[in-house]
């Protein structure tokens, strides 16, 4: 995006705010010019127009920062307007034009930020972190104003603020569900499934006939539907966490087996000939050549399994569990139409999954820093 387009975007954002002065804010009540009846908001509108005008007059990072400040002030103004019972659930065209101005300024700023090419590595990392944060904040803002401004019923879609309030008010329940699902079901099943997959991959690499016999069976079992396997595991291992750990072990075993076996076969002929010339045993070659060469493949499987494990445990809880667990809570609260609690549980699962994946990715960077794929 060039400077002319960025300037035009900020000017359009200022125009959207100015147009609001001539349009109604609530569908009912004062028909037109409702913003002029609010002195402080009217004054704030003038400030916002000036900020966007300044952003249009600058270039590069200063324009982006000023544009983001203008978008933030405008977003805060719209959220304040939603506290008015006449506007909340009954917002008119004036309100939505301001929201369009916030979206336009945010979009222009994030696109311009993504186009920056700073020389400093610290600055580049800061931009890489800021872009997803700003993008996520814009998405949650639009979700909030659309739900509250249009009056979407909470049983269909609660606002992010309602879900966050429920999340904070339900921390003891969420903590117990986290321990039941993640600590007991996911982590134990993940360790069993990944460990068994790696061990069998080493055996299949050592004995060729085992690899030829296991891989077709692995493809067959990995294609089994989870909703069909989960109730069987519940019948075999009971309603508590062992049945969920068994499902997780099953869904994580074959991705690890296939990836680890491919990684063990990735060692080059020259390296293998070198180990033979030293008279190394299979165990020595495994530790010093095969396993280091397979580490990127193994970590790929660990990252894939980090998300599969959580999904498997939650789905398994739909088929029988004690009165705790993320899947159990989602199914029961959805039946009671308590969608804010359902979203709080979804947020808990997303945070846990993201943190788990991040830890595995961090461990990969620490242990495979020498690999060419990590140098780019």
Coordinates of C-alpha atoms in Angstrom, one line a residue:
X1 CA 0.0 0.0 0.0
X2 CA 1.5 3.3 -1.1
X3 CA 1.5 6.6 0.8
X4 CA -1.4 8.0 -1.3
X5 CA -3.7 5.1 -0.4
X6 CA -2.8 5.4 3.3
X7 CA -3.6 9.1 3.3
X8 CA -6.9 8.5 1.4
X9 CA -7.9 5.8 4.0
X10 CA -7.4 8.2 6.9
X11 CA -9.3 11.0 5.2
X12 CA -12.2 8.6 4.5
X13 CA -12.1 7.6 8.2
X14 CA -12.4 11.3 9.2
X15 CA -15.3 11.7 6.7
X16 CA -17.1 8.8 8.2
X17 CA -16.9 10.5 11.7
X18 CA -18.1 13.8 10.2
X19 CA -21.1 12.2 8.4
X20 CA -22.2 10.9 11.8
X21 CA -23.0 14.5 12.8
X22 CA -25.9 14.5 10.3
X23 CA -27.3 11.0 11.0
X24 CA -29.4 9.5 13.8
X25 CA -27.7 7.3 16.4
X26 CA -30.6 5.3 17.7
X27 CA -33.5 4.1 15.5
X28 CA -36.0 5.4 18.1
X29 CA -35.9 8.8 19.9
X30 CA -34.2 11.8 18.4
X31 CA -34.5 11.4 14.7
X32 CA -31.4 13.3 13.5
X33 CA -28.2 15.0 14.7
X34 CA -28.3 13.0 17.9
X35 CA -24.5 13.4 18.3
X36 CA -24.9 17.2 18.5
X37 CA -27.1 16.8 21.6
X38 CA -24.2 15.3 23.4
X39 CA -21.6 18.1 24.0
X40 CA -18.7 15.9 25.2
X41 CA -19.2 13.4 22.4
X42 CA -19.6 16.2 19.9
X43 CA -16.3 17.7 21.1
X44 CA -14.6 14.3 21.0
X45 CA -15.8 14.0 17.4
X46 CA -13.8 17.1 16.5
X47 CA -10.7 15.8 18.2
X48 CA -11.0 12.5 16.2
X49 CA -11.3 14.3 12.9
X50 CA -8.2 16.3 13.8
X51 CA -6.3 13.2 14.7
X52 CA -7.1 11.5 11.4
X53 CA -6.2 14.7 9.6
X54 CA -2.8 14.6 11.3
X55 CA -2.3 10.9 10.4
X56 CA -3.0 11.8 6.7
X57 CA -0.4 14.5 6.9
X58 CA 2.4 12.2 8.1
X59 CA 4.1 9.2 6.5
X60 CA 5.6 6.0 7.6
X61 CA 5.5 4.9 11.3
X62 CA 4.3 8.3 12.7
X63 CA 1.2 8.1 10.4
X64 CA 0.5 4.6 11.5
X65 CA 0.8 5.4 15.2
X66 CA -1.4 8.5 14.9
X67 CA -4.0 6.5 12.9
X68 CA -4.1 3.8 15.5
X69 CA -4.6 6.4 18.2
X70 CA -7.5 7.9 16.3
X71 CA -9.0 4.4 15.7
X72 CA -8.7 3.7 19.5
X73 CA -10.3 6.9 20.5
X74 CA -13.2 6.4 18.0
X75 CA -13.6 2.8 19.2
X76 CA -13.8 4.0 22.8
X77 CA -16.4 6.5 21.8
X78 CA -18.6 3.9 20.1
X79 CA -18.4 1.6 23.2
X80 CA -19.4 4.5 25.4
X81 CA -22.4 5.2 23.2
X82 CA -23.5 1.6 23.6
X83 CA -24.0 2.2 27.3
X84 CA -27.0 4.4 26.3
X85 CA -30.1 2.1 26.4
X86 CA -31.5 4.0 23.5
X87 CA -28.6 3.0 21.3
X88 CA -27.8 -0.5 22.6
X89 CA -29.7 -3.0 20.6
X90 CA -31.3 -0.3 18.4
X91 CA -28.3 1.5 16.8
X92 CA -29.0 3.5 13.6
X93 CA -27.0 4.5 10.6
X94 CA -25.0 7.2 12.4
X95 CA -23.5 4.6 14.8
X96 CA -22.6 2.1 12.1
X97 CA -20.9 4.8 10.0
X98 CA -18.6 5.5 12.9
X99 CA -17.9 1.8 13.2
X100 CA -17.0 1.7 9.5
X101 CA -14.6 4.6 10.2
X102 CA -12.9 2.6 13.0
X103 CA -12.6 -0.5 10.8
X104 CA -11.2 1.5 7.9
X105 CA -8.5 3.3 10.1
X106 CA -7.6 0.0 11.8
X107 CA -7.3 -1.8 8.5
X108 CA -5.2 0.9 6.9
X109 CA -2.9 1.1 9.9
X110 CA -2.3 -2.7 10.1
X111 CA -1.7 -3.1 6.4
X112 CA 0.7 -0.2 6.5
X113 CA 2.4 -1.7 9.5
X114 CA 2.8 -5.0 7.8
X115 CA 4.5 -3.2 4.8
X116 CA 7.2 -1.7 7.0
X117 CA 10.7 -3.2 6.5
X118 CA 12.8 -2.1 9.5
X119 CA 16.5 -2.9 9.7
X120 CA 16.5 -3.5 13.4
X121 CA 15.7 -7.2 14.3
X122 CA 14.1 -6.0 17.6
X123 CA 11.8 -3.6 15.7
X124 CA 10.9 -6.4 13.3
X125 CA 10.0 -8.7 16.1
X126 CA 7.9 -6.0 17.7
X127 CA 6.0 -5.5 14.5
X128 CA 5.5 -9.3 14.1
X129 CA 4.0 -9.3 17.6
X130 CA 1.9 -6.1 17.1
X131 CA 0.2 -7.1 13.9
X132 CA -1.7 -10.2 15.2
X133 CA -2.5 -8.3 18.5
X134 CA -4.0 -5.4 16.6
X135 CA -5.8 -7.7 14.1
X136 CA -7.3 -9.7 17.0
X137 CA -8.3 -6.5 18.9
X138 CA -10.1 -5.2 15.7
X139 CA -12.0 -8.6 15.3
X140 CA -13.1 -8.6 19.0
X141 CA -14.2 -4.9 18.7
X142 CA -16.3 -5.6 15.6
X143 CA -17.8 -8.6 17.4
X144 CA -18.7 -6.5 20.4
X145 CA -20.3 -3.6 18.6
X146 CA -22.3 -5.7 16.2
X147 CA -23.7 -7.9 19.0
X148 CA -24.5 -5.0 21.3
X149 CA -25.5 -2.5 18.6
X150 CA -27.8 -4.8 16.6
X151 CA -29.2 -6.4 19.8
X152 CA -28.2 -10.0 18.9
X153 CA -29.8 -12.3 21.6
X154 CA -27.2 -13.8 24.0
X155 CA -28.6 -17.3 23.3
X156 CA -27.4 -16.9 19.7
X157 CA -24.1 -15.1 20.2
X158 CA -23.0 -13.4 23.5
X159 CA -20.6 -10.4 23.3
X160 CA -16.9 -10.9 24.1
X161 CA -17.3 -8.7 27.2
X162 CA -20.1 -10.9 28.5
X163 CA -18.0 -14.0 27.8
X164 CA -15.0 -12.4 29.6
X165 CA -17.1 -11.4 32.6
X166 CA -18.4 -15.0 32.8
X167 CA -14.9 -16.3 32.5
X168 CA -13.6 -14.2 35.4
X169 CA -16.6 -15.1 37.5
X170 CA -16.2 -18.8 36.9
X171 CA -12.5 -19.3 37.5
X172 CA -13.0 -22.1 40.2
X173 CA -15.2 -24.1 37.8
X174 CA -12.9 -23.5 34.9
X175 CA -9.8 -24.5 37.0
X176 CA -11.4 -27.8 37.9
X177 CA -12.4 -28.4 34.3
X178 CA -8.9 -27.6 33.1
X179 CA -7.3 -30.1 35.6
X180 CA -9.8 -32.8 34.6
X181 CA -9.5 -32.4 30.8
X182 CA -6.0 -31.0 30.2
X183 CA -3.8 -32.2 33.1
X184 CA -5.3 -35.7 33.5
X185 CA -6.7 -36.5 30.0
X186 CA -4.6 -34.6 27.5
X187 CA -1.1 -34.6 29.0
X188 CA -1.1 -38.2 30.1
X189 CA -2.6 -39.5 26.9
X190 CA -0.2 -37.2 24.9
X191 CA 2.8 -38.6 26.6
X192 CA 1.6 -42.2 26.2
X193 CA 0.6 -41.8 22.5
X194 CA 3.7 -39.9 21.4
X195 CA 6.1 -42.0 23.4
X196 CA 4.6 -45.2 22.0
X197 CA 4.6 -43.9 18.5
X198 CA 8.3 -42.9 18.7
X199 CA 9.2 -46.3 20.2
X200 CA 7.4 -48.3 17.5
X201 CA 8.9 -46.1 14.8
X202 CA 12.4 -46.9 16.1
X203 CA 11.5 -50.7 16.0
X204 CA 10.0 -50.3 12.5
X205 CA 13.2 -48.6 11.4
X206 CA 15.4 -51.3 12.9
X207 CA 13.3 -54.2 11.5
X208 CA 12.1 -53.5 8.0
X209 CA 9.3 -56.1 8.0
X210 CA 7.7 -54.4 11.0
X211 CA 7.6 -51.1 9.1
X212 CA 6.0 -52.7 6.1
X213 CA 3.4 -54.4 8.2
X214 CA 2.6 -51.5 10.6
X215 CA 2.2 -48.6 8.2
X216 CA -0.9 -49.9 6.3
X217 CA -2.4 -50.8 9.7
X218 CA -1.5 -47.3 10.9
X219 CA -3.3 -45.7 8.0
X220 CA -6.3 -47.8 8.6
X221 CA -6.6 -47.0 12.4
X222 CA -5.8 -43.3 11.8
X223 CA -8.9 -43.1 9.5
X224 CA -11.2 -44.4 12.2
X225 CA -13.8 -41.8 13.2
X226 CA -13.2 -40.3 16.6
X227 CA -16.9 -40.2 17.5
X228 CA -17.0 -44.0 16.9
X229 CA -13.9 -44.8 19.0
X230 CA -14.6 -42.5 22.0
X231 CA -17.7 -44.4 23.3
X232 CA -15.8 -47.7 23.0
X233 CA -12.9 -46.3 25.1
X234 CA -15.5 -45.1 27.7
X235 CA -16.9 -48.7 27.8
X236 CA -13.4 -50.2 28.2
X237 CA -11.8 -47.7 30.6
X238 CA -14.8 -46.1 32.5
X239 CA -16.2 -42.6 32.7
X240 CA -13.2 -40.9 34.4
X241 CA -10.0 -39.5 32.8
X242 CA -8.4 -42.9 31.8
X243 CA -10.9 -43.3 28.9
X244 CA -10.0 -39.7 27.7
X245 CA -6.3 -40.4 28.0
X246 CA -6.9 -43.6 25.9
X247 CA -8.6 -41.6 23.1
X248 CA -5.8 -39.1 23.2
X249 CA -3.1 -41.8 23.0
X250 CA -4.9 -43.4 20.1
X251 CA -5.2 -40.1 18.0
X252 CA -1.6 -39.1 18.7
X253 CA 0.1 -42.4 18.2
X254 CA -0.1 -42.7 14.4
X255 CA 1.0 -39.1 13.5
X256 CA 4.1 -39.6 15.6
X257 CA 4.7 -43.1 14.1
X258 CA 4.5 -41.9 10.5
X259 CA 6.5 -38.7 11.1
X260 CA 9.2 -40.3 13.3
X261 CA 9.7 -43.1 10.8
X262 CA 10.2 -40.7 8.0
X263 CA 12.6 -38.7 10.1
X264 CA 14.7 -41.8 11.0
X265 CA 15.0 -42.5 7.2
X266 CA 16.1 -38.9 6.5
X267 CA 19.8 -39.5 7.4
X268 CA 22.1 -39.2 4.4
X269 CA 24.0 -42.1 2.8
X270 CA 27.3 -40.4 3.5
X271 CA 26.6 -40.0 7.2
X272 CA 25.5 -43.7 7.4
X273 CA 28.6 -44.9 5.6
X274 CA 30.7 -42.8 8.0
X275 CA 29.1 -44.4 11.1
X276 CA 29.7 -47.9 9.5
X277 CA 33.3 -47.1 8.8
X278 CA 33.7 -46.3 12.6
X279 CA 32.2 -49.7 13.4
X280 CA 29.3 -48.0 15.3
X281 CA 26.5 -50.2 16.6
X282 CA 22.8 -49.6 15.7
X283 CA 22.3 -48.0 19.2
X284 CA 25.2 -45.6 18.7
X285 CA 24.1 -44.7 15.2
X286 CA 20.5 -44.2 16.5
X287 CA 21.6 -41.8 19.2
X288 CA 24.3 -39.9 17.2
X289 CA 22.8 -39.8 13.7
X290 CA 19.2 -41.1 13.3
X291 CA 17.5 -39.4 16.2
X292 CA 19.2 -35.9 15.6
X293 CA 18.2 -36.2 11.9
X294 CA 14.6 -37.1 12.9
X295 CA 14.1 -34.2 15.4
X296 CA 12.4 -31.8 13.0
X297 CA 10.0 -34.6 11.9
X298 CA 9.4 -35.6 15.6
X299 CA 8.6 -32.0 16.5
X300 CA 6.3 -31.6 13.6
X301 CA 4.3 -34.6 15.0
X302 CA 4.4 -33.1 18.5
X303 CA 2.9 -29.9 17.2
X304 CA 0.2 -31.6 15.2
X305 CA -0.6 -33.8 18.2
X306 CA -0.8 -30.8 20.6
X307 CA -4.0 -29.7 18.9
X308 CA -5.3 -33.2 18.1
X309 CA -4.9 -34.3 21.8
X310 CA -7.1 -31.4 23.1
X311 CA -9.8 -32.0 20.5
X312 CA -9.8 -35.8 21.2
X313 CA -10.2 -35.3 25.0
X314 CA -13.0 -32.8 24.6
X315 CA -14.9 -34.9 22.1
X316 CA -14.5 -38.0 24.3
X317 CA -16.1 -36.2 27.3
X318 CA -19.3 -35.8 25.2
X319 CA -19.8 -39.6 25.6
X320 CA -19.5 -39.9 29.4
X321 CA -17.5 -38.2 32.1
X322 CA -17.8 -37.2 35.8
X323 CA -19.3 -33.8 36.4
X324 CA -16.2 -32.0 35.4
X325 CA -14.3 -31.3 32.2
X326 CA -14.4 -28.9 29.3
X327 CA -16.4 -31.1 27.0
X328 CA -18.9 -32.0 29.7
X329 CA -19.4 -28.3 30.6
X330 CA -19.9 -27.3 27.0
X331 CA -22.5 -30.0 26.4
X332 CA -24.5 -29.3 29.6
X333 CA -24.3 -25.5 29.4
X334 CA -25.3 -25.5 25.7
X335 CA -28.4 -27.6 26.7
X336 CA -29.3 -24.9 29.3
X337 CA -28.8 -22.1 26.7
X338 CA -26.0 -20.6 28.8
X339 CA -23.9 -19.6 25.8
X340 CA -21.7 -17.2 27.8
X341 CA -20.4 -20.2 29.8
X342 CA -19.9 -22.2 26.6
X343 CA -17.8 -19.4 25.2
X344 CA -15.8 -19.2 28.4
X345 CA -15.0 -22.9 28.1
X346 CA -14.1 -22.5 24.5
X347 CA -11.8 -19.6 25.4
X348 CA -10.2 -21.8 28.1
X349 CA -9.6 -24.6 25.6
X350 CA -8.2 -22.1 23.0
X351 CA -5.8 -20.6 25.6
X352 CA -4.6 -24.0 26.8
X353 CA -4.1 -25.3 23.3
X354 CA -2.2 -22.2 22.2
X355 CA 0.0 -22.3 25.2
X356 CA 0.7 -26.0 24.8
X357 CA 1.6 -25.5 21.1
X358 CA 3.8 -22.5 22.0
X359 CA 5.8 -24.6 24.5
X360 CA 6.4 -27.4 22.0
X361 CA 7.5 -24.8 19.3
X362 CA 9.8 -23.2 21.9
X363 CA 11.3 -26.6 22.7
X364 CA 11.8 -27.2 19.0
X365 CA 13.7 -23.9 18.6
X366 CA 15.9 -24.7 21.6
X367 CA 16.8 -28.3 20.5
X368 CA 16.9 -27.9 16.7
X369 CA 18.6 -24.5 16.4
X370 CA 21.4 -26.2 14.3
X371 CA 19.0 -27.4 11.6
X372 CA 18.9 -25.4 8.3
X373 CA 15.2 -24.9 8.6
X374 CA 15.7 -22.9 11.8
X375 CA 18.3 -20.6 10.4
X376 CA 15.9 -18.9 8.0

